Structure formats: structure tokens, C-alpha cells
Amino acid sequence: SEQARLRAGVVEADTEEWQKEATFAGLARVGGLDLSYIKGDDARACASLVVLSYPALEVLYEDCRMVTVTAPYVAGFLAFREVPFLVEAVQRLQQEEPRLKPQVLLVDGNGLLHPRGFGVACHLGVLTDLPCIGVAKNLLQVDGLARDELHREQIRSLQREGDMFPLTGTSGRARGMVSCGDSNNSSKPLYISVGHRVCLETAVRLVKSCCRYRIPEPIRQ
């Protein structure tokens, strides 16, 4: 019920002036967030937030803290386990370095590409009220989407950096976009989905503009 209540707050459209510009004029700071577990330990993790300048992609701020995760893992509710630590990192930044507050967040995970259309990027976006984009490395199989031969064939068709195709489920709705972030890694695409206060087209353009390598720089850092 809490997930459904928060889901009602998701805005699947551009809300910022900088999003209207082809060059994202006015965008100066992009945040990246991730929660990484120690190998073999599903309770100890590192919650990381970095803020990069845009378009230079130079690190302006870093916050990495070891945390103890106590909430159990339940499929489809991962955000309740991880997002509180990421929200705390954003709040610390706003208190300590408010001038470095990011204008958009890229998070290692999914947004609308989720069984109930409310992945970690949506959850984080709604709680921080910041534009947020989900960038995942693997396909979450929802709405009839599957890692089947058709999907593998579509991935093989991604030959050049910037090639992409939509993730359209059996509902007929585009849940996200598969993008080749690096021509050297076309077999390992990115799965981009809307989190909050951004449309899919803008999300894909921004992620692509932040890629020096396969993983967009805010998340890679």
C-alpha cells in the first residue's frame, strides 16, 4: 500500500527548463547513486553519491559510507531495503553543500521498468522530489519482456554507439529503452527507464551524453 501511495506521485514528463534544450543548457550538476554490497555479505553495503559537473563530467562532490542493511530482500520491493540510505546521502549533501545539489539523479537500478511501475529510481525521485533516471545493466523481466532469443537478436543489432530500441511489453507500453552506450560493448547494453520528473526521450539523451564508457559517468564514479 505504501508503494502504491508513492507510485501515485510519479511524474513521467519533463518538468525542468534545462530539459527543453537540445544541449541541456542550464544543466550544471548531475548526481549518481549506487548501493554496493560486500561480496558474500548481504547486510553490509556501501552507499555512494557523487555529483559531477555538466557537461565536463568532473567530480564536484563524493559521499561514500558503509551501512548495515536490515530490511529483508523481497522481490519487487528492493527500494524499501536500499533507498533510505540513498535519500540520507542526498539530504546530507543538501545540508552540507547546498550549492552542489544535483539537478538530476542517475541511479543504478530501474524506474518504470518494474512489476508495479515503481522501481528504485521512481522511489528515490519521489522521496527527494528530484528528476531521476534508472540505468540498469540487466533486463528486469516484467510485462512479458524476457531475455529470450528475440531480445538477444535485438541486442545483436546494436552495432554502433547510440543505437537503441524500445522495451515494449505485452501491455503495449514502452517500459524503457535499450541503448548501446559503448560501441565496444554492444553485447552489454544499458536498460534506461524513467524515474521521476523526466520523459523517456530526455532520459535516454541525458544518459547517452554522460557516457564516456559503457556505464554513464555519474554511476561509474
PDB file of C-alpha atoms in Angstrom:
ATOM      1  CA  SER A   1       0.000   0.000   0.000  1.00  0.00           C
ATOM      2  CA  GLU A   2       2.922   2.344   0.731  1.00  0.00           C
ATOM      3  CA  GLN A   3       4.388   1.574  -2.679  1.00  0.00           C
ATOM      4  CA  ALA A   4       1.065   2.298  -4.384  1.00  0.00           C
ATOM      5  CA  ARG A   5       0.712   5.585  -2.469  1.00  0.00           C
ATOM      6  CA  LEU A   6       4.172   6.750  -3.527  1.00  0.00           C
ATOM      7  CA  ARG A   7       3.638   5.484  -7.093  1.00  0.00           C
ATOM      8  CA  ALA A   8       0.788   7.973  -7.464  1.00  0.00           C
ATOM      9  CA  GLY A   9       3.335  10.784  -7.099  1.00  0.00           C
ATOM     10  CA  VAL A  10       5.483   9.793 -10.088  1.00  0.00           C
ATOM     11  CA  VAL A  11       5.640  12.413 -12.861  1.00  0.00           C
ATOM     12  CA  GLU A  12       6.522  10.840 -16.230  1.00  0.00           C
ATOM     13  CA  ALA A  13       7.195  14.132 -18.021  1.00  0.00           C
ATOM     14  CA  ASP A  14       9.887  16.802 -18.238  1.00  0.00           C
ATOM     15  CA  THR A  15       9.418  19.470 -15.571  1.00  0.00           C
ATOM     16  CA  GLU A  16      12.658  21.494 -15.800  1.00  0.00           C
ATOM     17  CA  GLU A  17      13.691  24.271 -18.182  1.00  0.00           C
ATOM     18  CA  TRP A  18      17.049  22.633 -18.955  1.00  0.00           C
ATOM     19  CA  GLN A  19      15.252  19.522 -20.198  1.00  0.00           C
ATOM     20  CA  LYS A  20      13.718  21.523 -23.055  1.00  0.00           C
ATOM     21  CA  GLU A  21      17.084  22.440 -24.571  1.00  0.00           C
ATOM     22  CA  ALA A  22      18.732  20.098 -27.092  1.00  0.00           C
ATOM     23  CA  THR A  23      22.096  20.779 -25.423  1.00  0.00           C
ATOM     24  CA  PHE A  24      20.626  20.741 -21.891  1.00  0.00           C
ATOM     25  CA  ALA A  25      21.632  24.391 -21.462  1.00  0.00           C
ATOM     26  CA  GLY A  26      21.179  25.299 -17.811  1.00  0.00           C
ATOM     27  CA  LEU A  27      22.144  21.840 -16.541  1.00  0.00           C
ATOM     28  CA  ALA A  28      25.275  22.168 -14.403  1.00  0.00           C
ATOM     29  CA  ARG A  29      25.209  19.265 -11.890  1.00  0.00           C
ATOM     30  CA  VAL A  30      24.342  15.576 -12.361  1.00  0.00           C
ATOM     31  CA  GLY A  31      24.221  13.153  -9.438  1.00  0.00           C
ATOM     32  CA  GLY A  32      24.945   9.433  -9.473  1.00  0.00           C
ATOM     33  CA  LEU A  33      23.877   6.958  -6.775  1.00  0.00           C
ATOM     34  CA  ASP A  34      24.523   3.305  -6.055  1.00  0.00           C
ATOM     35  CA  LEU A  35      24.381   0.871  -3.158  1.00  0.00           C
ATOM     36  CA  SER A  36      27.004  -1.886  -3.486  1.00  0.00           C
ATOM     37  CA  TYR A  37      27.202  -4.954  -1.262  1.00  0.00           C
ATOM     38  CA  ILE A  38      30.356  -6.578   0.080  1.00  0.00           C
ATOM     39  CA  LYS A  39      30.864  -9.883  -1.700  1.00  0.00           C
ATOM     40  CA  GLY A  40      29.359 -12.685   0.347  1.00  0.00           C
ATOM     41  CA  ASP A  41      27.603 -10.311   2.773  1.00  0.00           C
ATOM     42  CA  ASP A  42      24.084  -9.106   2.006  1.00  0.00           C
ATOM     43  CA  ALA A  43      23.929  -6.905   5.115  1.00  0.00           C
ATOM     44  CA  ARG A  44      26.990  -4.673   4.718  1.00  0.00           C
ATOM     45  CA  ALA A  45      26.988  -2.239   1.836  1.00  0.00           C
ATOM     46  CA  CYS A  46      28.495   0.992   0.589  1.00  0.00           C
ATOM     47  CA  ALA A  47      26.015   3.785  -0.156  1.00  0.00           C
ATOM     48  CA  SER A  48      27.542   6.219  -2.634  1.00  0.00           C
ATOM     49  CA  LEU A  49      26.557   9.602  -4.008  1.00  0.00           C
ATOM     50  CA  VAL A  50      28.680  11.622  -6.408  1.00  0.00           C
ATOM     51  CA  VAL A  51      27.894  14.920  -8.107  1.00  0.00           C
ATOM     52  CA  LEU A  52      29.537  15.717 -11.425  1.00  0.00           C
ATOM     53  CA  SER A  53      29.689  18.971 -13.336  1.00  0.00           C
ATOM     54  CA  TYR A  54      27.860  19.025 -16.662  1.00  0.00           C
ATOM     55  CA  PRO A  55      28.855  18.799 -19.444  1.00  0.00           C
ATOM     56  CA  ALA A  56      32.503  18.428 -18.329  1.00  0.00           C
ATOM     57  CA  LEU A  57      31.652  15.460 -16.035  1.00  0.00           C
ATOM     58  CA  GLU A  58      34.218  16.427 -13.407  1.00  0.00           C
ATOM     59  CA  VAL A  59      33.670  15.266  -9.826  1.00  0.00           C
ATOM     60  CA  LEU A  60      32.399  18.069  -7.571  1.00  0.00           C
ATOM     61  CA  TYR A  61      31.309  16.037  -4.532  1.00  0.00           C
ATOM     62  CA  GLU A  62      31.645  12.492  -3.183  1.00  0.00           C
ATOM     63  CA  ASP A  63      29.944  10.750  -0.264  1.00  0.00           C
ATOM     64  CA  CYS A  64      30.643   7.040   0.323  1.00  0.00           C
ATOM     65  CA  ARG A  65      29.552   5.428   3.598  1.00  0.00           C
ATOM     66  CA  MET A  66      29.391   1.860   4.839  1.00  0.00           C
ATOM     67  CA  VAL A  67      25.880   0.990   6.006  1.00  0.00           C
ATOM     68  CA  THR A  68      24.154  -2.003   7.564  1.00  0.00           C
ATOM     69  CA  VAL A  69      21.075  -3.079   5.638  1.00  0.00           C
ATOM     70  CA  THR A  70      18.445  -4.571   7.931  1.00  0.00           C
ATOM     71  CA  ALA A  71      15.291  -4.756   5.803  1.00  0.00           C
ATOM     72  CA  PRO A  72      14.873  -8.178   4.151  1.00  0.00           C
ATOM     73  CA  TYR A  73      15.061  -8.610   0.393  1.00  0.00           C
ATOM     74  CA  VAL A  74      11.603  -9.057  -1.126  1.00  0.00           C
ATOM     75  CA  ALA A  75      11.301  -9.236  -4.918  1.00  0.00           C
ATOM     76  CA  GLY A  76       9.696  -6.073  -6.290  1.00  0.00           C
ATOM     77  CA  PHE A  77      10.318  -4.134  -3.064  1.00  0.00           C
ATOM     78  CA  LEU A  78      14.107  -3.697  -3.226  1.00  0.00           C
ATOM     79  CA  ALA A  79      13.743   0.085  -2.864  1.00  0.00           C
ATOM     80  CA  PHE A  80      12.414  -0.259   0.692  1.00  0.00           C
ATOM     81  CA  ARG A  81      15.700  -2.001   1.534  1.00  0.00           C
ATOM     82  CA  GLU A  82      18.077   0.402  -0.216  1.00  0.00           C
ATOM     83  CA  VAL A  83      16.517   3.829  -0.860  1.00  0.00           C
ATOM     84  CA  PRO A  84      16.602   5.127   2.761  1.00  0.00           C
ATOM     85  CA  PHE A  85      20.431   5.168   2.638  1.00  0.00           C
ATOM     86  CA  LEU A  86      20.445   6.957  -0.723  1.00  0.00           C
ATOM     87  CA  VAL A  87      17.928   9.547   0.482  1.00  0.00           C
ATOM     88  CA  GLU A  88      20.120  10.177   3.549  1.00  0.00           C
ATOM     89  CA  ALA A  89      23.087  10.819   1.255  1.00  0.00           C
ATOM     90  CA  VAL A  90      21.098  13.380  -0.751  1.00  0.00           C
ATOM     91  CA  GLN A  91      19.902  15.041   2.458  1.00  0.00           C
ATOM     92  CA  ARG A  92      23.467  15.252   3.822  1.00  0.00           C
ATOM     93  CA  LEU A  93      24.572  16.946   0.616  1.00  0.00           C
ATOM     94  CA  GLN A  94      21.723  19.461   0.818  1.00  0.00           C
ATOM     95  CA  GLN A  95      22.705  20.301   4.409  1.00  0.00           C
ATOM     96  CA  GLU A  96      26.489  20.387   3.967  1.00  0.00           C
ATOM     97  CA  GLU A  97      26.931  21.658   0.388  1.00  0.00           C
ATOM     98  CA  PRO A  98      23.574  23.052  -0.788  1.00  0.00           C
ATOM     99  CA  ARG A  99      25.197  24.850  -3.723  1.00  0.00           C
ATOM    100  CA  LEU A 100      26.196  21.430  -5.138  1.00  0.00           C
ATOM    101  CA  LYS A 101      22.666  19.995  -5.083  1.00  0.00           C
ATOM    102  CA  PRO A 102      22.249  17.910  -8.260  1.00  0.00           C
ATOM    103  CA  GLN A 103      19.589  18.898 -10.781  1.00  0.00           C
ATOM    104  CA  VAL A 104      19.030  15.300 -11.829  1.00  0.00           C
ATOM    105  CA  LEU A 105      19.913  11.895 -10.372  1.00  0.00           C
ATOM    106  CA  LEU A 106      21.084   8.787 -12.219  1.00  0.00           C
ATOM    107  CA  VAL A 107      20.671   5.645 -10.137  1.00  0.00           C
ATOM    108  CA  ASP A 108      21.959   2.106 -10.692  1.00  0.00           C
ATOM    109  CA  GLY A 109      18.585   0.384 -10.997  1.00  0.00           C
ATOM    110  CA  ASN A 110      15.181   0.587 -12.671  1.00  0.00           C
ATOM    111  CA  GLY A 111      12.394   3.125 -12.698  1.00  0.00           C
ATOM    112  CA  LEU A 112       9.130   2.342 -14.504  1.00  0.00           C
ATOM    113  CA  LEU A 113      10.702  -0.911 -15.698  1.00  0.00           C
ATOM    114  CA  HIS A 114       9.342  -2.729 -12.653  1.00  0.00           C
ATOM    115  CA  PRO A 115       6.488  -5.183 -11.901  1.00  0.00           C
ATOM    116  CA  ARG A 116       4.349  -2.373 -10.475  1.00  0.00           C
ATOM    117  CA  GLY A 117       5.976   0.509 -12.349  1.00  0.00           C
ATOM    118  CA  PHE A 118       7.844   1.768  -9.281  1.00  0.00           C
ATOM    119  CA  GLY A 119      11.475   0.745  -9.142  1.00  0.00           C
ATOM    120  CA  VAL A 120      14.270   2.289  -7.113  1.00  0.00           C
ATOM    121  CA  ALA A 121      14.636   5.301  -9.466  1.00  0.00           C
ATOM    122  CA  CYS A 122      10.946   6.194  -9.087  1.00  0.00           C
ATOM    123  CA  HIS A 123      11.055   5.675  -5.326  1.00  0.00           C
ATOM    124  CA  LEU A 124      14.169   7.834  -4.940  1.00  0.00           C
ATOM    125  CA  GLY A 125      12.799  10.515  -7.265  1.00  0.00           C
ATOM    126  CA  VAL A 126       9.504  10.855  -5.419  1.00  0.00           C
ATOM    127  CA  LEU A 127      11.154  10.990  -1.966  1.00  0.00           C
ATOM    128  CA  THR A 128      13.780  13.585  -2.996  1.00  0.00           C
ATOM    129  CA  ASP A 129      11.477  15.390  -5.463  1.00  0.00           C
ATOM    130  CA  LEU A 130      14.363  15.478  -7.948  1.00  0.00           C
ATOM    131  CA  PRO A 131      14.330  14.350 -11.587  1.00  0.00           C
ATOM    132  CA  CYS A 132      15.594  10.780 -11.549  1.00  0.00           C
ATOM    133  CA  ILE A 133      16.587   8.209 -14.192  1.00  0.00           C
ATOM    134  CA  GLY A 134      17.070   4.472 -13.796  1.00  0.00           C
ATOM    135  CA  VAL A 135      20.076   2.913 -15.519  1.00  0.00           C
ATOM    136  CA  ALA A 136      20.327  -0.871 -15.186  1.00  0.00           C
ATOM    137  CA  LYS A 137      22.819  -3.360 -16.604  1.00  0.00           C
ATOM    138  CA  ASN A 138      20.374  -6.268 -16.820  1.00  0.00           C
ATOM    139  CA  LEU A 139      16.802  -6.692 -18.046  1.00  0.00           C
ATOM    140  CA  LEU A 140      14.130  -6.974 -15.367  1.00  0.00           C
ATOM    141  CA  GLN A 141      11.614  -9.390 -16.884  1.00  0.00           C
ATOM    142  CA  VAL A 142       8.226  -7.709 -16.483  1.00  0.00           C
ATOM    143  CA  ASP A 143       5.132  -7.129 -18.664  1.00  0.00           C
ATOM    144  CA  GLY A 144       6.040 -10.043 -20.938  1.00  0.00           C
ATOM    145  CA  LEU A 145       9.584  -8.762 -21.511  1.00  0.00           C
ATOM    146  CA  ALA A 146      12.097 -11.598 -21.395  1.00  0.00           C
ATOM    147  CA  ARG A 147      15.732 -12.394 -22.113  1.00  0.00           C
ATOM    148  CA  ASP A 148      14.647 -14.641 -24.969  1.00  0.00           C
ATOM    149  CA  GLU A 149      16.105 -15.186 -28.428  1.00  0.00           C
ATOM    150  CA  LEU A 150      14.195 -12.197 -29.861  1.00  0.00           C
ATOM    151  CA  HIS A 151      15.684  -9.935 -27.199  1.00  0.00           C
ATOM    152  CA  ARG A 152      19.177 -11.307 -27.816  1.00  0.00           C
ATOM    153  CA  GLU A 153      18.715 -10.783 -31.551  1.00  0.00           C
ATOM    154  CA  GLN A 154      17.672  -7.163 -30.958  1.00  0.00           C
ATOM    155  CA  ILE A 155      20.761  -6.646 -28.793  1.00  0.00           C
ATOM    156  CA  ARG A 156      22.966  -8.110 -31.533  1.00  0.00           C
ATOM    157  CA  SER A 157      21.502  -5.492 -33.894  1.00  0.00           C
ATOM    158  CA  LEU A 158      23.027  -2.731 -31.725  1.00  0.00           C
ATOM    159  CA  GLN A 159      26.141  -2.119 -33.794  1.00  0.00           C
ATOM    160  CA  ARG A 160      27.038   1.489 -33.156  1.00  0.00           C
ATOM    161  CA  GLU A 161      27.312   3.688 -30.105  1.00  0.00           C
ATOM    162  CA  GLY A 162      23.911   5.302 -29.640  1.00  0.00           C
ATOM    163  CA  ASP A 163      21.884   2.515 -31.286  1.00  0.00           C
ATOM    164  CA  MET A 164      18.761   1.664 -29.288  1.00  0.00           C
ATOM    165  CA  PHE A 165      15.329   0.034 -29.279  1.00  0.00           C
ATOM    166  CA  PRO A 166      12.272   0.431 -27.007  1.00  0.00           C
ATOM    167  CA  LEU A 167      11.272  -2.099 -24.366  1.00  0.00           C
ATOM    168  CA  THR A 168       7.600  -2.509 -25.204  1.00  0.00           C
ATOM    169  CA  GLY A 169       5.744  -5.011 -23.033  1.00  0.00           C
ATOM    170  CA  THR A 170       2.616  -7.030 -23.793  1.00  0.00           C
ATOM    171  CA  SER A 171       0.610  -4.081 -22.447  1.00  0.00           C
ATOM    172  CA  GLY A 172       1.840  -2.094 -25.459  1.00  0.00           C
ATOM    173  CA  ARG A 173       3.541   0.414 -23.193  1.00  0.00           C
ATOM    174  CA  ALA A 174       7.204   1.361 -23.608  1.00  0.00           C
ATOM    175  CA  ARG A 175       8.717   0.489 -20.227  1.00  0.00           C
ATOM    176  CA  GLY A 176      12.165   1.780 -21.106  1.00  0.00           C
ATOM    177  CA  MET A 177      14.860   1.856 -23.753  1.00  0.00           C
ATOM    178  CA  VAL A 178      17.759  -0.457 -24.513  1.00  0.00           C
ATOM    179  CA  SER A 179      20.774   1.598 -25.556  1.00  0.00           C
ATOM    180  CA  CYS A 180      24.275   0.763 -26.716  1.00  0.00           C
ATOM    181  CA  GLY A 181      26.335   3.060 -24.520  1.00  0.00           C
ATOM    182  CA  ASP A 182      29.685   1.978 -25.942  1.00  0.00           C
ATOM    183  CA  SER A 183      30.364   0.564 -29.403  1.00  0.00           C
ATOM    184  CA  ASN A 184      32.942  -1.785 -27.855  1.00  0.00           C
ATOM    185  CA  ASN A 185      30.288  -3.317 -25.618  1.00  0.00           C
ATOM    186  CA  SER A 186      27.211  -3.579 -27.841  1.00  0.00           C
ATOM    187  CA  SER A 187      26.535  -7.040 -26.373  1.00  0.00           C
ATOM    188  CA  LYS A 188      26.172  -5.411 -22.942  1.00  0.00           C
ATOM    189  CA  PRO A 189      23.620  -2.619 -23.388  1.00  0.00           C
ATOM    190  CA  LEU A 190      22.050  -0.302 -20.833  1.00  0.00           C
ATOM    191  CA  TYR A 191      18.415  -0.522 -19.765  1.00  0.00           C
ATOM    192  CA  ILE A 192      17.203   3.060 -19.274  1.00  0.00           C
ATOM    193  CA  SER A 193      13.857   3.901 -17.679  1.00  0.00           C
ATOM    194  CA  VAL A 194      12.022   6.925 -16.330  1.00  0.00           C
ATOM    195  CA  GLY A 195      12.242   7.516 -12.597  1.00  0.00           C
ATOM    196  CA  HIS A 196      10.571  10.860 -11.885  1.00  0.00           C
ATOM    197  CA  ARG A 197      10.098  14.285 -13.488  1.00  0.00           C
ATOM    198  CA  VAL A 198      11.610  13.308 -16.843  1.00  0.00           C
ATOM    199  CA  CYS A 199      10.286  11.740 -20.039  1.00  0.00           C
ATOM    200  CA  LEU A 200      11.896   8.674 -21.610  1.00  0.00           C
ATOM    201  CA  GLU A 201      13.319  10.550 -24.604  1.00  0.00           C
ATOM    202  CA  THR A 202      15.054  13.105 -22.365  1.00  0.00           C
ATOM    203  CA  ALA A 203      16.276  10.363 -20.026  1.00  0.00           C
ATOM    204  CA  VAL A 204      17.918   8.479 -22.900  1.00  0.00           C
ATOM    205  CA  ARG A 205      19.527  11.627 -24.346  1.00  0.00           C
ATOM    206  CA  LEU A 206      20.966  12.622 -20.980  1.00  0.00           C
ATOM    207  CA  VAL A 207      22.328   9.160 -20.180  1.00  0.00           C
ATOM    208  CA  LYS A 208      23.996   8.969 -23.598  1.00  0.00           C
ATOM    209  CA  SER A 209      25.558  12.410 -23.095  1.00  0.00           C
ATOM    210  CA  CYS A 210      27.051  11.215 -19.784  1.00  0.00           C
ATOM    211  CA  CYS A 211      28.731   8.102 -21.226  1.00  0.00           C
ATOM    212  CA  ARG A 212      32.489   8.089 -21.682  1.00  0.00           C
ATOM    213  CA  TYR A 213      32.451   4.315 -21.374  1.00  0.00           C
ATOM    214  CA  ARG A 214      29.624   1.788 -21.165  1.00  0.00           C
ATOM    215  CA  ILE A 215      28.314   2.993 -17.782  1.00  0.00           C
ATOM    216  CA  PRO A 216      27.309   6.693 -17.546  1.00  0.00           C
ATOM    217  CA  GLU A 217      29.956   8.628 -15.660  1.00  0.00           C
ATOM    218  CA  PRO A 218      27.862   9.657 -12.599  1.00  0.00           C
ATOM    219  CA  ILE A 219      27.121   5.991 -11.815  1.00  0.00           C
ATOM    220  CA  ARG A 220      30.578   4.734 -12.863  1.00  0.00           C
ATOM    221  CA  GLN A 221      32.225   7.190 -10.488  1.00  0.00           C
TER     222      GLN A 221
END
